[in-house]
Short mmCIF file of C-alpha atoms and ligand atoms in Angstrom, two decimals:
data_model
loop_
_atom_site.label_atom_id
_atom_site.label_comp_id
_atom_site.label_asym_id
_atom_site.label_seq_id
_atom_site.Cartn_x
_atom_site.Cartn_y
_atom_site.Cartn_z
CA MET A 1 -47.69 125.68 52.85
CA GLN A 2 -50.13 125.22 50.03
CA THR A 3 -48.80 125.87 46.54
CA LYS A 4 -51.26 127.57 44.20
CA MET A 5 -50.95 127.26 40.45
CA MET A 6 -52.47 130.27 38.72
CA GLU A 7 -53.23 130.75 35.04
CA VAL A 8 -52.23 134.16 33.71
CA ASN A 9 -55.23 134.90 31.56
CA GLU A 10 -56.31 138.03 33.36
CA GLU A 11 -54.92 141.33 34.65
CA ARG A 12 -55.73 140.35 38.22
CA SER A 13 -53.22 137.46 38.20
CA TYR A 14 -50.36 139.94 37.91
CA GLU A 15 -51.63 142.04 40.78
CA ILE A 16 -51.94 138.98 42.99
CA ALA A 17 -48.44 137.81 42.10
CA ALA A 18 -47.02 141.30 42.62
CA ASP A 19 -48.66 141.46 46.05
CA TYR A 20 -46.96 138.23 47.07
CA LEU A 21 -43.59 139.58 45.90
CA ASN A 22 -44.05 142.99 47.52
CA ASN A 23 -44.97 141.23 50.77
CA GLY A 24 -41.67 139.38 50.87
CA GLU A 25 -42.86 136.10 49.34
CA VAL A 26 -41.43 134.08 46.47
CA VAL A 27 -43.32 133.45 43.20
CA ALA A 28 -42.43 131.17 40.30
CA PHE A 29 -42.98 132.59 36.82
CA PRO A 30 -42.17 131.71 33.20
CA THR A 31 -39.41 133.38 31.19
CA GLU A 32 -38.44 132.68 27.58
CA THR A 33 -35.66 130.34 28.81
CA VAL A 34 -36.91 128.42 31.86
CA TYR A 35 -39.20 129.12 34.84
CA GLY A 36 -37.66 131.34 37.50
CA LEU A 37 -38.30 131.51 41.25
CA GLY A 38 -38.48 135.22 42.03
CA ALA A 39 -38.22 137.44 45.08
CA VAL A 40 -37.78 141.21 45.34
CA ALA A 41 -34.02 141.66 45.03
CA THR A 42 -33.79 144.40 47.64
CA ASN A 43 -35.42 142.23 50.32
CA GLN A 44 -32.85 140.01 52.05
CA GLY A 45 -35.48 137.93 53.88
CA ALA A 46 -37.42 137.27 50.70
CA VAL A 47 -34.25 136.27 48.84
CA THR A 48 -33.36 133.87 51.67
CA LYS A 49 -36.63 132.06 50.95
CA ILE A 50 -35.41 131.35 47.40
CA PHE A 51 -32.28 129.62 48.71
CA GLU A 52 -34.34 127.63 51.22
CA ALA A 53 -37.03 126.52 48.78
CA LYS A 54 -34.46 125.38 46.21
CA GLY A 55 -31.96 123.94 48.66
CA ARG A 56 -29.42 126.15 46.93
CA PRO A 57 -25.92 126.72 48.36
CA SER A 58 -25.70 130.29 49.62
CA ASP A 59 -22.44 130.97 47.76
CA ASN A 60 -24.22 130.80 44.39
CA PRO A 61 -25.42 134.28 43.33
CA LEU A 62 -28.77 135.03 41.67
CA ILE A 63 -29.62 136.83 38.44
CA VAL A 64 -31.52 140.11 38.82
CA HIS A 65 -34.41 140.50 36.35
CA ILE A 66 -35.52 143.94 35.25
CA GLY A 67 -38.52 145.14 33.25
CA SER A 68 -36.79 147.91 31.28
CA LYS A 69 -33.27 148.54 29.98
CA GLU A 70 -32.92 151.85 31.82
CA GLU A 71 -33.11 150.14 35.21
CA VAL A 72 -29.68 148.59 34.72
CA GLU A 73 -28.09 151.88 35.81
CA LYS A 74 -29.68 151.51 39.25
CA TYR A 75 -27.82 148.29 40.06
CA ALA A 76 -24.57 148.44 38.09
CA VAL A 77 -21.85 150.93 39.04
CA GLU A 78 -20.85 151.23 35.44
CA VAL A 79 -22.32 149.88 32.21
CA PRO A 80 -19.36 149.24 29.87
CA ALA A 81 -19.72 150.42 26.25
CA HIS A 82 -19.89 146.89 24.80
CA ALA A 83 -22.55 146.01 27.38
CA LYS A 84 -24.70 148.89 26.13
CA VAL A 85 -24.39 147.64 22.57
CA LEU A 86 -25.32 144.11 23.66
CA MET A 87 -28.34 145.36 25.61
CA GLU A 88 -29.56 147.16 22.51
CA HIS A 89 -29.24 144.00 20.42
CA PHE A 90 -30.28 141.25 22.78
CA TRP A 91 -32.54 142.73 25.48
CA PRO A 92 -35.15 141.71 26.16
CA GLY A 93 -33.66 138.27 25.68
CA PRO A 94 -31.64 135.33 27.04
CA LEU A 95 -28.45 137.23 27.87
CA THR A 96 -27.30 137.91 31.44
CA LEU A 97 -24.61 140.57 31.81
CA ILE A 98 -22.22 140.43 34.76
CA MET A 99 -21.24 143.94 35.85
CA LYS A 100 -19.79 145.64 38.94
CA VAL A 101 -22.61 145.97 41.45
CA LYS A 102 -23.61 149.30 42.96
CA PRO A 103 -23.07 148.80 46.70
CA GLY A 104 -25.96 149.05 49.15
CA VAL A 105 -28.87 148.78 46.72
CA LEU A 106 -29.56 145.06 46.34
CA ALA A 107 -29.80 142.56 49.19
CA GLU A 108 -26.36 141.10 49.89
CA ASN A 109 -27.40 137.49 49.45
CA VAL A 110 -28.40 138.17 45.82
CA THR A 111 -24.75 138.56 44.87
CA ALA A 112 -23.47 136.03 47.42
CA GLY A 113 -20.84 138.49 48.58
CA LEU A 114 -19.33 139.12 45.13
CA ASP A 115 -18.69 142.65 43.88
CA THR A 116 -20.52 141.88 40.65
CA VAL A 117 -24.16 141.26 39.74
CA GLY A 118 -25.80 139.42 36.85
CA ILE A 119 -28.66 141.35 35.25
CA ARG A 120 -31.07 140.46 32.48
CA MET A 121 -34.31 141.65 30.92
CA PRO A 122 -36.33 138.55 30.02
CA ASP A 123 -38.23 138.30 26.74
CA HIS A 124 -41.49 136.76 27.90
CA PRO A 125 -44.82 138.60 28.14
CA VAL A 126 -45.65 137.13 31.56
CA ALA A 127 -42.22 137.87 33.05
CA LEU A 128 -42.19 141.41 31.65
CA LYS A 129 -45.69 142.20 32.78
CA LEU A 130 -44.96 140.83 36.25
CA LEU A 131 -41.77 142.92 36.52
CA GLN A 132 -43.58 146.00 35.35
CA THR A 133 -46.37 145.43 37.88
CA VAL A 134 -44.00 144.80 40.82
CA LYS A 135 -41.88 147.83 39.90
CA GLN A 136 -38.91 146.24 41.70
CA PRO A 137 -35.89 144.25 40.56
CA VAL A 138 -36.62 140.52 40.90
CA ALA A 139 -33.86 138.06 41.82
CA ALA A 140 -34.63 134.71 40.22
CA PRO A 141 -32.71 131.49 39.74
CA SER A 142 -34.30 128.64 37.82
CA ALA A 143 -37.31 127.33 39.77
CA ASN A 144 -36.07 123.76 40.28
CA ARG A 145 -34.76 121.97 43.36
CA SER A 146 -30.97 122.40 43.26
CA GLY A 147 -29.43 119.61 41.19
CA LYS A 148 -32.54 118.92 39.10
CA PRO A 149 -33.04 120.02 35.50
CA SER A 150 -34.40 123.56 35.15
CA PRO A 151 -38.20 123.67 34.75
CA THR A 152 -39.59 124.38 31.31
CA GLU A 153 -43.22 123.82 32.37
CA ALA A 154 -45.21 125.01 35.40
CA GLU A 155 -45.80 121.34 36.30
CA HIS A 156 -42.03 120.84 36.69
CA VAL A 157 -41.96 123.67 39.23
CA TYR A 158 -44.90 122.13 41.08
CA HIS A 159 -43.18 118.76 41.13
CA ASP A 160 -40.01 120.18 42.65
CA LEU A 161 -41.30 122.93 44.95
CA GLU A 162 -44.83 121.89 45.97
CA GLY A 163 -45.40 122.86 49.61
CA LYS A 164 -42.33 125.10 49.64
CA ILE A 165 -43.60 128.13 47.69
CA PRO A 166 -47.01 129.82 47.72
CA LEU A 167 -47.56 130.61 44.03
CA ILE A 168 -46.70 129.50 40.50
CA LEU A 169 -47.76 131.62 37.54
CA ASN A 170 -48.58 129.17 34.76
CA GLY A 171 -47.64 130.57 31.37
CA GLY A 172 -47.31 127.25 29.55
CA ALA A 173 -44.10 125.72 28.23
CA THR A 174 -41.12 128.07 27.87
CA GLY A 175 -39.77 128.77 24.39
CA ILE A 176 -36.01 128.35 24.43
CA GLY A 177 -35.70 125.67 27.07
CA VAL A 178 -32.12 126.27 28.27
CA GLU A 179 -31.02 129.11 30.52
CA SER A 180 -29.65 132.47 29.47
CA THR A 181 -26.08 133.02 28.34
CA VAL A 182 -24.07 134.47 31.24
CA LEU A 183 -21.51 136.95 29.95
CA ASP A 184 -18.95 138.71 32.12
CA VAL A 185 -18.53 142.20 30.68
CA THR A 186 -16.23 143.50 33.42
CA THR A 187 -13.14 142.60 31.36
CA ALA A 188 -11.88 144.19 28.12
CA THR A 189 -12.71 140.96 26.29
CA PRO A 190 -16.04 139.64 27.62
CA VAL A 191 -16.09 136.05 28.88
CA ILE A 192 -18.92 133.53 28.47
CA LEU A 193 -19.40 131.98 31.92
CA ARG A 194 -22.35 129.88 30.81
CA PRO A 195 -23.36 129.21 27.18
CA GLY A 196 -27.07 129.73 26.52
CA GLY A 197 -29.73 131.09 24.19
CA VAL A 198 -27.57 133.90 22.81
CA THR A 199 -24.68 132.09 21.12
CA LYS A 200 -21.00 132.99 20.98
CA GLU A 201 -21.38 133.53 17.23
CA MET A 202 -24.25 135.98 17.79
CA LEU A 203 -22.24 137.93 20.38
CA GLU A 204 -19.10 138.08 18.24
CA GLU A 205 -21.04 139.36 15.27
CA ILE A 206 -21.96 142.41 17.33
CA ILE A 207 -18.91 143.14 19.52
CA GLY A 208 -16.03 141.07 18.12
CA PRO A 209 -14.09 138.39 20.03
CA VAL A 210 -15.46 136.95 23.26
CA GLU A 211 -13.79 134.23 25.33
CA ASP A 212 -15.08 130.95 26.70
CA SER A 213 -14.38 130.16 30.34
CA ILE A 214 -13.54 126.60 31.36
CA PRO A 215 -16.77 125.76 33.06
CA PHE A 216 -16.44 122.06 33.78
CA GLY A 217 -14.27 120.20 36.28
CA VAL A 218 -12.83 123.31 37.79
CA GLY A 219 -9.91 122.48 40.09
CA GLU A 220 -10.60 122.71 43.79
CA LYS A 221 -8.26 125.60 44.42
CA GLU A 222 -9.38 127.57 41.43
CA ALA A 223 -12.54 129.56 42.17
CA PRO A 224 -14.95 129.26 39.25
CA ARG A 225 -15.98 132.60 37.81
CA ALA A 226 -19.65 131.62 37.75
CA PRO A 227 -20.06 129.97 41.14
CA GLY A 228 -22.96 127.87 39.88
CA MET A 229 -20.63 126.08 37.46
CA LYS A 230 -18.94 124.08 40.20
CA TYR A 231 -22.07 122.18 41.15
CA GLN A 232 -23.22 119.17 39.23
CA HIS A 233 -26.50 120.11 37.64
CA TYR A 234 -29.28 118.60 35.63
CA ALA A 235 -28.72 115.05 36.79
CA PRO A 236 -31.50 112.48 36.46
CA ASP A 237 -31.57 109.64 39.01
CA SER A 238 -30.03 107.03 36.68
CA PRO A 239 -26.60 107.50 35.11
CA VAL A 240 -26.50 109.32 31.78
CA TYR A 241 -24.01 108.44 29.02
CA LEU A 242 -23.32 110.51 25.94
CA ILE A 243 -23.22 108.78 22.56
CA GLU A 244 -22.45 110.04 19.04
CA GLN A 245 -25.34 110.44 16.61
CA ASN A 246 -24.54 107.21 14.78
CA TYR A 247 -27.41 104.81 14.14
CA GLU A 248 -25.42 101.55 14.20
CA ASN A 249 -23.48 102.50 17.34
CA ILE A 250 -26.63 103.47 19.18
CA GLU A 251 -28.32 100.22 18.17
CA GLN A 252 -25.30 98.24 19.35
CA ALA A 253 -25.05 100.14 22.65
CA ILE A 254 -28.69 99.46 23.44
CA SER A 255 -28.39 95.80 22.58
CA GLU A 256 -25.26 95.47 24.77
CA LEU A 257 -27.09 97.09 27.68
CA HIS A 258 -30.06 94.79 27.15
CA ASN A 259 -27.77 91.74 27.14
CA ASP A 260 -26.53 93.03 30.48
CA GLY A 261 -30.11 93.01 31.80
CA LYS A 262 -30.33 96.82 31.81
CA LYS A 263 -33.33 98.88 30.77
CA VAL A 264 -32.48 101.87 28.60
CA ALA A 265 -34.02 105.33 28.18
CA PHE A 266 -32.89 107.27 25.14
CA ILE A 267 -32.79 111.03 24.53
CA GLY A 268 -32.19 112.11 20.97
CA PRO A 269 -33.57 113.02 17.55
CA ASP A 270 -36.49 111.16 15.90
CA ALA A 271 -34.07 109.63 13.41
CA PHE A 272 -33.03 107.14 16.13
CA LEU A 273 -36.55 106.10 17.12
CA ASP A 274 -36.06 102.49 16.01
CA THR A 275 -32.75 101.75 17.72
CA GLY A 276 -34.46 99.63 20.39
CA ALA A 277 -34.58 101.70 23.60
CA ASP A 278 -37.21 100.86 26.20
CA TRP A 279 -38.16 104.53 26.49
CA PHE A 280 -37.58 107.12 23.78
CA PHE A 281 -37.65 110.85 24.46
CA SER A 282 -37.54 112.84 21.26
CA THR A 283 -35.50 115.99 20.80
CA GLY A 284 -37.12 116.62 17.44
CA SER A 285 -35.52 116.59 14.03
CA LEU A 286 -31.81 115.98 13.50
CA GLU A 287 -31.24 119.36 11.88
CA ASP A 288 -33.07 121.67 14.27
CA LEU A 289 -31.12 122.30 17.48
CA SER A 290 -33.78 124.69 18.78
CA GLU A 291 -36.09 121.68 19.12
CA PHE A 292 -33.31 119.99 21.11
CA THR A 293 -33.00 122.87 23.59
CA LYS A 294 -36.77 123.10 23.93
CA SER A 295 -37.21 119.44 24.83
CA LEU A 296 -33.97 118.59 26.65
CA TYR A 297 -34.93 119.30 30.27
CA ALA A 298 -38.40 117.77 29.99
CA ALA A 299 -36.71 114.66 28.54
CA LEU A 300 -34.20 114.46 31.40
CA ARG A 301 -37.04 114.79 33.88
CA ALA A 302 -39.17 112.21 32.08
CA CYS A 303 -36.33 109.70 32.50
CA ASP A 304 -36.91 109.86 36.25
CA ASP A 305 -40.44 108.54 35.72
CA THR A 306 -39.15 105.44 33.96
CA GLU A 307 -37.49 102.33 35.33
CA ALA A 308 -34.46 102.88 33.14
CA ASP A 309 -31.15 101.69 34.60
CA VAL A 310 -29.17 103.70 32.06
CA ILE A 311 -29.90 106.82 30.02
CA LEU A 312 -28.26 107.38 26.65
CA ALA A 313 -28.27 110.92 25.25
CA THR A 314 -26.97 111.86 21.82
CA ALA A 315 -24.26 114.49 21.56
CA THR A 316 -24.70 117.45 19.20
CA LYS A 317 -22.23 119.68 17.41
CA ARG A 318 -20.75 122.39 19.62
CA GLU A 319 -21.44 125.34 17.34
CA GLY A 320 -24.25 127.83 17.89
CA VAL A 321 -26.74 126.74 20.50
CA GLY A 322 -25.05 123.32 20.41
CA ALA A 323 -22.52 124.80 22.87
CA ALA A 324 -25.32 125.27 25.40
CA ILE A 325 -26.76 121.81 24.74
CA MET A 326 -23.39 120.07 25.15
CA ASN A 327 -22.65 122.08 28.30
CA ARG A 328 -25.90 120.79 29.87
CA LEU A 329 -25.52 117.24 28.55
CA GLU A 330 -21.93 116.96 29.79
CA LYS A 331 -23.08 117.99 33.23
CA ALA A 332 -26.02 115.59 33.21
CA ALA A 333 -23.66 112.81 32.11
CA ASP A 334 -20.82 113.90 34.36
CA ARG A 335 -18.89 113.79 31.04
CA LYS A 336 -19.27 110.02 30.70
CA TRP A 337 -19.41 108.61 27.16
CA TYR A 338 -20.81 105.19 26.39
CA LYS A 339 -18.03 102.83 25.29
CA LEU A 340 -19.02 100.01 22.96
CA ALA A 341 -17.77 96.56 23.97
CA GLU A 342 -16.39 95.86 20.49
CA GLU A 343 -15.77 98.58 17.94
O1 TXA B 401 -32.33 131.89 31.92
C1 TXA B 401 -31.92 132.12 33.06
O2 TXA B 401 -30.84 132.68 33.27
C2 TXA B 401 -32.81 131.68 34.24
C3 TXA B 401 -34.10 132.51 34.19
C4 TXA B 401 -34.99 132.23 35.38
O3 TXA B 401 -33.78 133.86 34.07
N1 TXA B 401 -32.11 131.85 35.48
C5 TXA B 401 -31.09 131.06 35.86
O4 TXA B 401 -30.57 131.34 37.10
O5 TXA B 401 -30.67 130.15 35.18
P1 TXA B 401 -29.62 130.35 37.92
O6 TXA B 401 -29.49 130.94 39.24
O7 TXA B 401 -30.16 128.97 37.83
O8 TXA B 401 -28.24 130.45 37.19
C6 TXA B 401 -27.49 131.65 37.28
C7 TXA B 401 -26.03 131.41 36.94
C8 TXA B 401 -25.34 130.60 38.01
O9 TXA B 401 -24.40 129.72 37.40
C9 TXA B 401 -24.62 131.69 38.82
O10 TXA B 401 -23.47 131.19 39.48
C10 TXA B 401 -24.27 132.70 37.74
O11 TXA B 401 -25.37 132.66 36.86
N2 TXA B 401 -24.14 134.06 38.29
C11 TXA B 401 -25.08 134.82 38.84
N3 TXA B 401 -24.57 135.99 39.29
C12 TXA B 401 -23.26 135.95 39.02
C13 TXA B 401 -22.15 136.84 39.25
N4 TXA B 401 -22.30 138.01 39.85
N5 TXA B 401 -20.92 136.46 38.82
C14 TXA B 401 -20.74 135.27 38.20
N6 TXA B 401 -21.74 134.39 37.97
C15 TXA B 401 -22.98 134.72 38.37
MG1 MG B 402 -30.30 126.95 37.80
#
């Protein structure tokens, strides 16, 4: 299959993309978080193509994207009161709400057999216009091969899925750079299943206390509440180690690795540019975590194009969007921290 990359500078692009979707094909498109790989969510055969193209385990459910808030009623049995408030505040935006699914409307493989469905209205002009042209709910996971970092540029999608999907809508780099917050609103106190663009602090300001789930290293017998959390994600080819944002320690770590004959790629703020790494991938200024989220996945991917034996990535604080960054970094690093030889 030939994969076309299409710019979205004209009306016609949306009609072409909508035709593919309405004919049971998959299409990659930008959202404000990451690129998604979409299929019409009521078409089981089309949704199967998503799982095949990504190499995604079939027990991992997909998020349903809608083009207007009202549509949520079509797919959720009940929209809890706090969910309505959250939709008013954060939709369109990077917040996925997990609700009880209305039986018999969506294709069964969208929800992977669960009795709940994740729904969000994305805040990106291309995604919204596409949804409004298709006039159907669109199931879309991130448009990467399973196990790779989510794509924040159309070229990342092409790299991962070339030959496996017919069309990529190119809307440039995405804005936020990490995926949406997944919030289970089926319980009295909502639970964050995946931290993302809408932070815990932002949620609590609107609806009061929300809980964190324990997303990493879930025991084998304990079923994770967001099935996707049990898979190791976002892993570059070489091992990643976390390291504190401490100039001297970073310098020492890199020199130790060099003495060991290892080449080092580094992911972190500009402030650490001169610590001696063989490849440096900037996450922007020390203070601005939104620059970190924006650049993180491209940096992880760029590491795969180097000959680095080891990747060092700086940890951030865990407040605000730092929770989402650390969640992704801990997965990429398999929670390994670099240990200095002498401290
Ligand atoms: O920002 C995003 O959310 C992007 C863009 C494309 O919208 N999508 C995305 O989808 O990240 P995906 O499939 O890569 O991640 C969806 C996560 C997975 O961890 C999945 O297990 C969880 O949401 N999820 C989906 N439906 C669920 C459900 N009914 N119950 C619990 N978790 C669910
Ligand atoms: Mg994903």
